[in-house]
mmCIF file of C-alpha atoms and ligand atoms in Angstrom:
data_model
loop_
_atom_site.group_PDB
_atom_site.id
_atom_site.type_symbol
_atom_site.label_atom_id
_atom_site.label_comp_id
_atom_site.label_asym_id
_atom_site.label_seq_id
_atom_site.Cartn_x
_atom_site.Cartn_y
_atom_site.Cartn_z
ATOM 1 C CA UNK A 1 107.235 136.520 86.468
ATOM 2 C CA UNK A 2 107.301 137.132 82.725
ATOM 3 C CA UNK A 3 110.547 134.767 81.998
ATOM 4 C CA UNK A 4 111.654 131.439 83.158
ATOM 5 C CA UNK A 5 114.470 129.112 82.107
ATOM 6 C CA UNK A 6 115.044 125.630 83.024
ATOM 7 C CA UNK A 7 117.673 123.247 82.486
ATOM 8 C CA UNK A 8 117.201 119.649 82.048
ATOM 9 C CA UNK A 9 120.516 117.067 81.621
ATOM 10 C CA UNK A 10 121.417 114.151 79.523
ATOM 11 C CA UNK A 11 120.387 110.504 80.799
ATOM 12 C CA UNK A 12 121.454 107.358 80.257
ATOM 13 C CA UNK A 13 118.303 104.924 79.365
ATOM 14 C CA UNK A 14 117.998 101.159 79.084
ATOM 15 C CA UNK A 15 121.393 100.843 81.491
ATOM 16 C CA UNK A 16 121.639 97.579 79.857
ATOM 17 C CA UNK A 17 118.962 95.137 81.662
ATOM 18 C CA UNK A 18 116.209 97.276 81.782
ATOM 19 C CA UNK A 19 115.582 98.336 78.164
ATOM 20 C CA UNK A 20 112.183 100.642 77.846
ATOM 21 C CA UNK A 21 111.996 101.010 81.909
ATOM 22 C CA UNK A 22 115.958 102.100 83.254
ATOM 23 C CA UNK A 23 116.888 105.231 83.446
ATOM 24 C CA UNK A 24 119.243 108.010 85.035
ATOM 25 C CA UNK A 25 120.590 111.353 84.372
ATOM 26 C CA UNK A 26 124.492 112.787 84.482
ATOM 27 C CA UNK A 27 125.305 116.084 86.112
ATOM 28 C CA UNK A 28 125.628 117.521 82.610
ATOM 29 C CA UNK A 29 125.649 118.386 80.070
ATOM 30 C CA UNK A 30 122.104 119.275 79.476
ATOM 31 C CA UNK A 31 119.282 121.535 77.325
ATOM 32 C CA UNK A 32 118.197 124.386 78.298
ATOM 33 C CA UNK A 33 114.605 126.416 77.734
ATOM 34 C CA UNK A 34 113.416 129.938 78.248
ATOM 35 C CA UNK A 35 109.818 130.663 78.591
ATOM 36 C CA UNK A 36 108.097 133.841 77.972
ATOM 37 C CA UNK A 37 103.926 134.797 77.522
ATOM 38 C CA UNK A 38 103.116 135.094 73.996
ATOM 39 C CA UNK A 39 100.454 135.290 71.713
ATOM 40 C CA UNK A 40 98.333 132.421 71.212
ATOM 41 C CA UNK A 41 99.301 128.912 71.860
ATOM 42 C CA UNK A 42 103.092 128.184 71.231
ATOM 43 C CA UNK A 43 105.687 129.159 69.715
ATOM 44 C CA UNK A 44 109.480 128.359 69.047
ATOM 45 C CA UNK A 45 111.208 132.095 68.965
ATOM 46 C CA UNK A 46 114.557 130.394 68.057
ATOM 47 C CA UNK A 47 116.651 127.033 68.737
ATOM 48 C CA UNK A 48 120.662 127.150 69.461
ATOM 49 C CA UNK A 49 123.394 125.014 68.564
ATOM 50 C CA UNK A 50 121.565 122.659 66.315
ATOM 51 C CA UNK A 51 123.205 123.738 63.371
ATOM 52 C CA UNK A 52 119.719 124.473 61.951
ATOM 53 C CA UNK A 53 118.287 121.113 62.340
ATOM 54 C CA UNK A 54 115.067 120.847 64.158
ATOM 55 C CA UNK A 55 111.998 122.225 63.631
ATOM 56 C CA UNK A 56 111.148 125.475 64.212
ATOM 57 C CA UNK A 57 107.258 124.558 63.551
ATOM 58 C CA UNK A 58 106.260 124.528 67.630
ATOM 59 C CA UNK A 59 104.017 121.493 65.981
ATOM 60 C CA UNK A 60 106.801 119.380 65.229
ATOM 61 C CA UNK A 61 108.954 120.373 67.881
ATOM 62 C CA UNK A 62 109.179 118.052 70.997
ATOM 63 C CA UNK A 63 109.308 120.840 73.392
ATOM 64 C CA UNK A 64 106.963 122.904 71.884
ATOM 65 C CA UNK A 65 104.294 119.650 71.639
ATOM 66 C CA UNK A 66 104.741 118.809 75.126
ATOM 67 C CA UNK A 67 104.427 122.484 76.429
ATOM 68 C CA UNK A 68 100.995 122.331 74.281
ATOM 69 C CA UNK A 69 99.944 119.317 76.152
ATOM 70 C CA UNK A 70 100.554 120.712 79.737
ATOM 71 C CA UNK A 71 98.850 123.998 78.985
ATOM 72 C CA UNK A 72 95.798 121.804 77.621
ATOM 73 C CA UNK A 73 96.526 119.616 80.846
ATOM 74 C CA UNK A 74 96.511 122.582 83.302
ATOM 75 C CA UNK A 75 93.916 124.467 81.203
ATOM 76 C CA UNK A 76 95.852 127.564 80.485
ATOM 77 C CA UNK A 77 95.392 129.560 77.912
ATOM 78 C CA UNK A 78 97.933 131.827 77.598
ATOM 79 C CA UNK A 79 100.873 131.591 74.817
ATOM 80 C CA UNK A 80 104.030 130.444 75.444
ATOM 81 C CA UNK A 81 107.019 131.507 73.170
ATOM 82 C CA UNK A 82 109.917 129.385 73.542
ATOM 83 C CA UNK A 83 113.885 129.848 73.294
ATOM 84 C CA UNK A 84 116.035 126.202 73.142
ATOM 85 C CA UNK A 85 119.613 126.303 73.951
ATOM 86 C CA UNK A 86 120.611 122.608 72.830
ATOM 87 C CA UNK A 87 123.542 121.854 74.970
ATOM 88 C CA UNK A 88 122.851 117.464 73.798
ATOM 89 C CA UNK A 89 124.323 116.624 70.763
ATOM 90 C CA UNK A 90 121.676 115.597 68.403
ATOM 91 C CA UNK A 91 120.921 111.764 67.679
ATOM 92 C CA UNK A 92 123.981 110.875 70.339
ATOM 93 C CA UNK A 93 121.607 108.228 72.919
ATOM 94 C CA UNK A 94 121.459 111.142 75.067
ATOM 95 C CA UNK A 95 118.116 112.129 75.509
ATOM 96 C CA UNK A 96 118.257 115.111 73.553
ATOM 97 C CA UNK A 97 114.536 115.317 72.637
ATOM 98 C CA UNK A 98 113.623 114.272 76.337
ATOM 99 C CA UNK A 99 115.781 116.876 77.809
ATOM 100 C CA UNK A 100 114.495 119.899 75.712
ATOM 101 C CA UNK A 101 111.000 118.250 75.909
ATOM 102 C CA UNK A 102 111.684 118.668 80.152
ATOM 103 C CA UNK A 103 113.058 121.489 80.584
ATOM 104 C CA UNK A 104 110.105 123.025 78.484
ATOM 105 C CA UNK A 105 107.588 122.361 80.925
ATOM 106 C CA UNK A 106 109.587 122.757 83.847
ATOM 107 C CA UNK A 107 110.108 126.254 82.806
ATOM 108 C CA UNK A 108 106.403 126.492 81.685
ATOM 109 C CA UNK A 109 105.258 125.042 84.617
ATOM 110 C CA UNK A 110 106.894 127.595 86.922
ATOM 111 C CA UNK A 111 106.085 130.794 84.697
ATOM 112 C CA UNK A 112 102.335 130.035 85.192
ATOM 113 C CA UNK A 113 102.713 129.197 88.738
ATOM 114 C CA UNK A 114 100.713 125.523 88.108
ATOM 115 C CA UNK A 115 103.434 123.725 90.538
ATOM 116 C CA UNK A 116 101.923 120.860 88.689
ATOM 117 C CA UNK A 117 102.418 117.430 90.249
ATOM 118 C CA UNK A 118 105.424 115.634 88.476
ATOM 119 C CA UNK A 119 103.451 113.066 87.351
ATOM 120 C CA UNK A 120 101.850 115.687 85.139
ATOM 121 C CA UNK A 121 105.145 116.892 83.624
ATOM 122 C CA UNK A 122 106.150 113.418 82.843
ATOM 123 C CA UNK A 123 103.039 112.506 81.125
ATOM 124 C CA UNK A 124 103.429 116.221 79.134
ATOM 125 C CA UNK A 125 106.787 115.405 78.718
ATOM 126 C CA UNK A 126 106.325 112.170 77.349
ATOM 127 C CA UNK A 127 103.938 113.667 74.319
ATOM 128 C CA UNK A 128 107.123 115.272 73.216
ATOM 129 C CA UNK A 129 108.671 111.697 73.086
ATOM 130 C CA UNK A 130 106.225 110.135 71.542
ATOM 131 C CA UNK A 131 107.040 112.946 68.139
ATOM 132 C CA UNK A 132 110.192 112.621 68.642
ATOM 133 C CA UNK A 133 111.132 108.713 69.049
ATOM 134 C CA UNK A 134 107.690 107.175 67.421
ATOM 135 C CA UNK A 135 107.152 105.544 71.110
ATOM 136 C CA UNK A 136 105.716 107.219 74.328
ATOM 137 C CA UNK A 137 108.648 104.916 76.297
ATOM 138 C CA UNK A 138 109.492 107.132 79.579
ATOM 139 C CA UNK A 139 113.086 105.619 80.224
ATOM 140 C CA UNK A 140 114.454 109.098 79.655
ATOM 141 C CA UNK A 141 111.344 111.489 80.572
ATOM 142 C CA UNK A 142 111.453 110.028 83.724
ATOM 143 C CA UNK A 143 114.562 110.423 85.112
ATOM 144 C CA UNK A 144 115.007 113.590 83.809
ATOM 145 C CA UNK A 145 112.426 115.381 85.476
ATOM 146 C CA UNK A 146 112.792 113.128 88.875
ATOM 147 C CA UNK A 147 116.320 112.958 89.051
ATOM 148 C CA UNK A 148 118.090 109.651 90.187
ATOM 149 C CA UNK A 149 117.753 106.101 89.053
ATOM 150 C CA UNK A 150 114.857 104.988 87.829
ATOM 151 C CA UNK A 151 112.614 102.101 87.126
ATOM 152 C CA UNK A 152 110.177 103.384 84.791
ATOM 153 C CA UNK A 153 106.961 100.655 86.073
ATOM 154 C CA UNK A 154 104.255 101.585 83.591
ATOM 155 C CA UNK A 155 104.428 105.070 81.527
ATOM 156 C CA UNK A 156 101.251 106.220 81.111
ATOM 157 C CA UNK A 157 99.661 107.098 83.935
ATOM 158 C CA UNK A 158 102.906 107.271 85.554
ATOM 159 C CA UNK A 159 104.852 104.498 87.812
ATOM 160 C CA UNK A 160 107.899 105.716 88.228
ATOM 161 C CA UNK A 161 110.126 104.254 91.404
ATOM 162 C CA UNK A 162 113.417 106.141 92.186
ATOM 163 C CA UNK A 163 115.901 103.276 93.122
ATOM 164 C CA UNK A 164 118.816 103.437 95.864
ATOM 165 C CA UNK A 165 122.281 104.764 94.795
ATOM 166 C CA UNK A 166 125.272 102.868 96.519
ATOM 167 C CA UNK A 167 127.642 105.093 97.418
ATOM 168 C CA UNK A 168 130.506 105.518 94.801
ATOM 169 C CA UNK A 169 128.376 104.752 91.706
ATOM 170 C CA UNK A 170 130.205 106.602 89.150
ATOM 171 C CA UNK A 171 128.935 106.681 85.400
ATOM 172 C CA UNK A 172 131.379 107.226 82.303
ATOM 173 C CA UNK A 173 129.828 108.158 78.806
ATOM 174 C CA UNK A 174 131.314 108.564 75.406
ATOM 175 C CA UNK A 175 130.057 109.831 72.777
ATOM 176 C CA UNK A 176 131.325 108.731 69.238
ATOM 177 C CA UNK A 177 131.129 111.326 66.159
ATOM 178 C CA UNK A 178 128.114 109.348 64.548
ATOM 179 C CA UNK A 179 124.597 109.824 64.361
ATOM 180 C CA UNK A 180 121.738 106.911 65.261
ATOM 181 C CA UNK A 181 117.891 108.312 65.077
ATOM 182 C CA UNK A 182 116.004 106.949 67.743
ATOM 183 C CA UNK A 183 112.914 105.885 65.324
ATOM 184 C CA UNK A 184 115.311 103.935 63.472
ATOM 185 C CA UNK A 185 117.300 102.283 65.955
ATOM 186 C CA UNK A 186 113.622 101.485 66.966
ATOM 187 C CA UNK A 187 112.406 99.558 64.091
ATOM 188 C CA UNK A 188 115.618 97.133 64.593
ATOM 189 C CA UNK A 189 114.221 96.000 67.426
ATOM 190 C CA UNK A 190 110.961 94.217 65.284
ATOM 191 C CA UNK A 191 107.815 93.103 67.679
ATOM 192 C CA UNK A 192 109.145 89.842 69.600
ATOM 193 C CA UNK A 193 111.722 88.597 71.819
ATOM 194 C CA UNK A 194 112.609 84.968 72.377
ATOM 195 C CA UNK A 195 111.627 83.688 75.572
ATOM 196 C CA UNK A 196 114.945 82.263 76.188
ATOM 197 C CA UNK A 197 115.938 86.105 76.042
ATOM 198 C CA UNK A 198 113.460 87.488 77.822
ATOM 199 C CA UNK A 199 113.891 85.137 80.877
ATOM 200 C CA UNK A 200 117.317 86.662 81.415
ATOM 201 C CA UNK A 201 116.981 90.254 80.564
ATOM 202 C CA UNK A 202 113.841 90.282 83.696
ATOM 203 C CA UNK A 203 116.577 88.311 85.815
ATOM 204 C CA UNK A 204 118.935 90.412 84.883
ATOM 205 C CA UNK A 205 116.844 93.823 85.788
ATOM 206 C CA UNK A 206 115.694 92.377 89.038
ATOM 207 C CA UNK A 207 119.461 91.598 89.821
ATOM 208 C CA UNK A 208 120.606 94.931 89.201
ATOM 209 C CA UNK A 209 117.649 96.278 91.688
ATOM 210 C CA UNK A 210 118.717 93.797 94.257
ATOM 211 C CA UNK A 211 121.957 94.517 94.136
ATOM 212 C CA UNK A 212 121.350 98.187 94.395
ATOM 213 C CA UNK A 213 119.532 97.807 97.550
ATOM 214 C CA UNK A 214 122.456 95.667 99.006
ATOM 215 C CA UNK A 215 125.194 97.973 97.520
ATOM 216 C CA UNK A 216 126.686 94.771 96.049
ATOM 217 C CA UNK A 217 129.096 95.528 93.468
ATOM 218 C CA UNK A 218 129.549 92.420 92.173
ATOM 219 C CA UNK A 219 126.093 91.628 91.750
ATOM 220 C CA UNK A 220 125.375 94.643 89.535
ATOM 221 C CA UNK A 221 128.061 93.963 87.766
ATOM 222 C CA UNK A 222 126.557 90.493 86.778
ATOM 223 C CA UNK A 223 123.425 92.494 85.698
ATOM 224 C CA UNK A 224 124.519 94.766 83.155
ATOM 225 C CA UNK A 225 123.533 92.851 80.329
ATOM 226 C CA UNK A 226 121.350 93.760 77.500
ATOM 227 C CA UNK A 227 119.587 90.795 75.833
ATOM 228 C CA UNK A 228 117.665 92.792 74.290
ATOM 229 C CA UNK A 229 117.950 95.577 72.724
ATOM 230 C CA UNK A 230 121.870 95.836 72.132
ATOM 231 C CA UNK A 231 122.572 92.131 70.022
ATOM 232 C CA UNK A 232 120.155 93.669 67.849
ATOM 233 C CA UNK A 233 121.499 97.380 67.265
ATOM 234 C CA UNK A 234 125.338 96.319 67.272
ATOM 235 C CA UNK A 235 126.084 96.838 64.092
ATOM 236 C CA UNK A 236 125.064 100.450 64.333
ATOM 237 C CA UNK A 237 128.170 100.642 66.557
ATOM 238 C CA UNK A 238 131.487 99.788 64.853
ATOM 239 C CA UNK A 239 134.068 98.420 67.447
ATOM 240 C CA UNK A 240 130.914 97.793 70.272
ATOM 241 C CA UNK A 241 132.737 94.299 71.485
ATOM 242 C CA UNK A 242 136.086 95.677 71.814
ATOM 243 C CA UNK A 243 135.160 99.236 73.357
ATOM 244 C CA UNK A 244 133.022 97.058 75.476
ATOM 245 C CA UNK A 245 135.706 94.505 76.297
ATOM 246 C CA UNK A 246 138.654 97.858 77.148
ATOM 247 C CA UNK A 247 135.453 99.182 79.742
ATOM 248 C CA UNK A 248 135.864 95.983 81.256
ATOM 249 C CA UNK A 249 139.280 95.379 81.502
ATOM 250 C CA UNK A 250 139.725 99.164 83.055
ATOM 251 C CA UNK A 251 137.817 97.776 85.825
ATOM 252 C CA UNK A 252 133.852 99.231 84.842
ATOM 253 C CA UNK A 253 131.352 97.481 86.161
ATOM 254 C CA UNK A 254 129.809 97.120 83.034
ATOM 255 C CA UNK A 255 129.312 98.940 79.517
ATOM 256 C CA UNK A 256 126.289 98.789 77.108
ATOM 257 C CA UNK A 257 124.669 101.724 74.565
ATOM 258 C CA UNK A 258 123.672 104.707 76.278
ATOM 259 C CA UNK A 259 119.748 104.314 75.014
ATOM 260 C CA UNK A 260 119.887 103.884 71.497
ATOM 261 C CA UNK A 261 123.645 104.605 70.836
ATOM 262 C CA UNK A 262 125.782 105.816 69.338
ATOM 263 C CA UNK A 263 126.828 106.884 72.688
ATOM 264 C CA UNK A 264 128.113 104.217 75.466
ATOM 265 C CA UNK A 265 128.048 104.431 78.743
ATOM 266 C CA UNK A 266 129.415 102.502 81.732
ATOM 267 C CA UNK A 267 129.324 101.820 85.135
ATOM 268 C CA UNK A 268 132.071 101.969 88.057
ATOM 269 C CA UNK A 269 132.520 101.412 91.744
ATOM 270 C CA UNK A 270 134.144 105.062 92.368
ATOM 271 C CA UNK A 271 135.150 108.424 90.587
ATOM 272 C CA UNK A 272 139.064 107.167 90.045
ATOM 273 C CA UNK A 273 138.251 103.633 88.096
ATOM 274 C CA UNK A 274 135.300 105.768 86.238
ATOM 275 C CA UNK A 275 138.379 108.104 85.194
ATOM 276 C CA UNK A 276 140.251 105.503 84.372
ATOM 277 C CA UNK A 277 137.647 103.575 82.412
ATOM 278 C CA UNK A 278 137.036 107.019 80.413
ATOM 279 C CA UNK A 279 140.022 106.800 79.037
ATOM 280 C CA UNK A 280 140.425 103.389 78.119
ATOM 281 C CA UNK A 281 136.889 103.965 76.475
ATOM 282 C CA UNK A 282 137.834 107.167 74.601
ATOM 283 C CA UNK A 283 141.301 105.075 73.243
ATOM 284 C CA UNK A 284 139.020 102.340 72.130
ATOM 285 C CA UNK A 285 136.384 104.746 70.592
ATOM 286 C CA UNK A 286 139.253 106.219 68.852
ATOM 287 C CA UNK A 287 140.662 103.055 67.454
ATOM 288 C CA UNK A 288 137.633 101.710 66.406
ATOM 289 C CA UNK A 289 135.084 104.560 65.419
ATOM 290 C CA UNK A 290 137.496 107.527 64.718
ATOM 291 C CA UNK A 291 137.121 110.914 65.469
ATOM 292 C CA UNK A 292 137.134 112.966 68.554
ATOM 293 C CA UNK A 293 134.422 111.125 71.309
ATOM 294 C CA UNK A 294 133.157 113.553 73.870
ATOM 295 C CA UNK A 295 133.786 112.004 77.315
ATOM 296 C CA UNK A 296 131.964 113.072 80.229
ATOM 297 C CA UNK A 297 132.237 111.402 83.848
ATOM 298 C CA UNK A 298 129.477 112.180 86.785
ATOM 299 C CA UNK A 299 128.098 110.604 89.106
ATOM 300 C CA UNK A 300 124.115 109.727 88.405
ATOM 301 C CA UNK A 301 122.744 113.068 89.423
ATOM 302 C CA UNK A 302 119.961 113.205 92.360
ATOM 303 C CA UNK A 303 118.599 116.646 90.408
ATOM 304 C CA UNK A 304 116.354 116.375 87.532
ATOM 305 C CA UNK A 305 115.402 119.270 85.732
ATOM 306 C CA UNK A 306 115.477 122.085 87.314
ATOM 307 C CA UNK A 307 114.663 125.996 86.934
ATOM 308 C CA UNK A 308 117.762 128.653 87.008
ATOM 309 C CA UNK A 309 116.541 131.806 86.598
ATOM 310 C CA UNK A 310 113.418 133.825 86.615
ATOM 311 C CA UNK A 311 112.751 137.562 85.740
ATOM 312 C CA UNK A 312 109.868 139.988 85.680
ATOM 313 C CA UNK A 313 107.480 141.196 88.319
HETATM 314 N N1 HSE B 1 114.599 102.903 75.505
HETATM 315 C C1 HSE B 1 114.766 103.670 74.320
HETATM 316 C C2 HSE B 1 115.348 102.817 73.224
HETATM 317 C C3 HSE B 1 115.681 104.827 74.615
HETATM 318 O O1 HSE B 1 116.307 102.093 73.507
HETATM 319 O O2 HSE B 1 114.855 102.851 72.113
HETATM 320 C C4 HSE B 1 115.942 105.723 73.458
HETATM 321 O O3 HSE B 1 115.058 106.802 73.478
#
């Protein structure tokens, strides 16, 4: 094989209760890498649709530092060159960096033949994250690679348990025309929680995993809650309340910030209220925010990253 390329899609971390440990990915849309040998160590041959933005420097580059750390991982030493088609809009909540950071060493992974345990990835993965977030939180690594919805355990060495689906389970995400870095959204968040708060976010998240088990609607729609994380970065979001409050009354389950925003997501009982709820979510995005939101509707998608194509001998 002398070229691989992997896609990897956009997920949806935090999924309101379980900031830091929730996690699941849409259908699409996604990033894409191409891996080829090269000369020493790695290298970033060019980066699409990002308008420039990102580095070029395979150093600074969260694909290109967590291809670095699986080849150090699986002890190979030949160069990698890299080609990223950014199909995530940049600072939009939806795991952009995770996503190119995954596909990278899927695609790496399969052009040296490792078949390297996914464990491995994630932790490789998650060396990206740590560049490009300024925290080694696995919330979008995670499902990204596995596929699936995920409670993210302990990061580092990896704990990752794939939770049940019910049947239906439809996410809607929009993504407003603003910008929120994840660093920054980070440093909101300061170093404590009350207790009062904490008590109900961890009653909250073990709620939600109940009531995934039981395929009871109603009790994951008493979940989604974010005590958290989301009082804190509201203001980043103009409008948050009200596009929260149309999500509801279009009959979601419930609607929080897709990881750090700007984006929101929400969840619904089948395809036709998520279609419904997209709209009433785009209309309130509109109203509130401006601009033209991308909307995308899918249900959370059992496939994590994944290679399409190889060539070469
Ligand atoms: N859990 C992370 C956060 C996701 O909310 O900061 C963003 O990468």
């Amino acid at each position: 094989m002398t070229s691989v390329t992997a896609f990897a899609p956009a997920t949806v971390s935090n999924v309101a209760c379980g900031f830091d440990v929730l996690g699941f990915p849409l259908q699409a849309p996604g990033d894409e890498v191409t891996a080829t040998f090269g000369a020493d160590g790695v290298r970033i041959a060019d980066i699409l649709n990002d308008g420039g933005r990102l580095p070029r420097d395979a150093s600074r580059n969260t694909a290109g530092v967590a291809v670095q750390a699986l080849l150090s991982r699986l002890g190979e030493r030949r160069g990698m060159t890299l080609t990223i088609r950014k199909g995530l809009p940049l600072s939009s909540g939806l795991g952009g960096s995770a996503a190119s950071a995954a596909a990278a060493v899927v695609a790496v992974n399969a052009l040296v033949g490792a078949h390297a345990a996914l464990d491995v990835l994630v932790e490789a993965a998650l060396e990206g994250e740590r560049l490009g977030a300024g925290s080694a939180h696995a919330d979008n690594i995670a499902p990204c690679l596995c596929g699936g919805l995920v409670l993210v355990r302990r990061a580092s060495p990896p704990d990752i348990i794939r939770l049940p689906v019910p049947d239906g389970l439809t996410a809607v995400v929009v993504h407003p025309n603003l910008e929120i870095e994840t660093a920054k959204a980070r440093e909101l968040l300061g170093d404590t929680v009350s207790l009062r708060d904490a008590v109900r976010q961890w009653a909250n998240l073990g709620t939600f995993v109940d009531g995934l088990h039981r395929g009871d609607f109603a009790q994951i729609a008493r979940s989604l809650e974010d005590t958290i994380a989301e009082p804190r970065r509201a203001p980043l979001v103009p409008g948050l309340a009200q596009i929260k409050g149309a999500a509801a009354d279009a009959g979601a389950l419930g609607c929080s910030l897709s990881g750090s925003g700007p984006s929101l997501f929400a969840l619904c009982q089948t395809p036709t209220v998520a279609r419904v709820v997209a709209e009433a979510m785009t209309t309130a995005v509109k109203t509130h925010i401006g601009g033209d939101p991308r909307v995308y509707v899918s249900p959370i998608a059992a496939q994590g990253a994944h290679v399409t194509s190889s060539c070469g001998s």
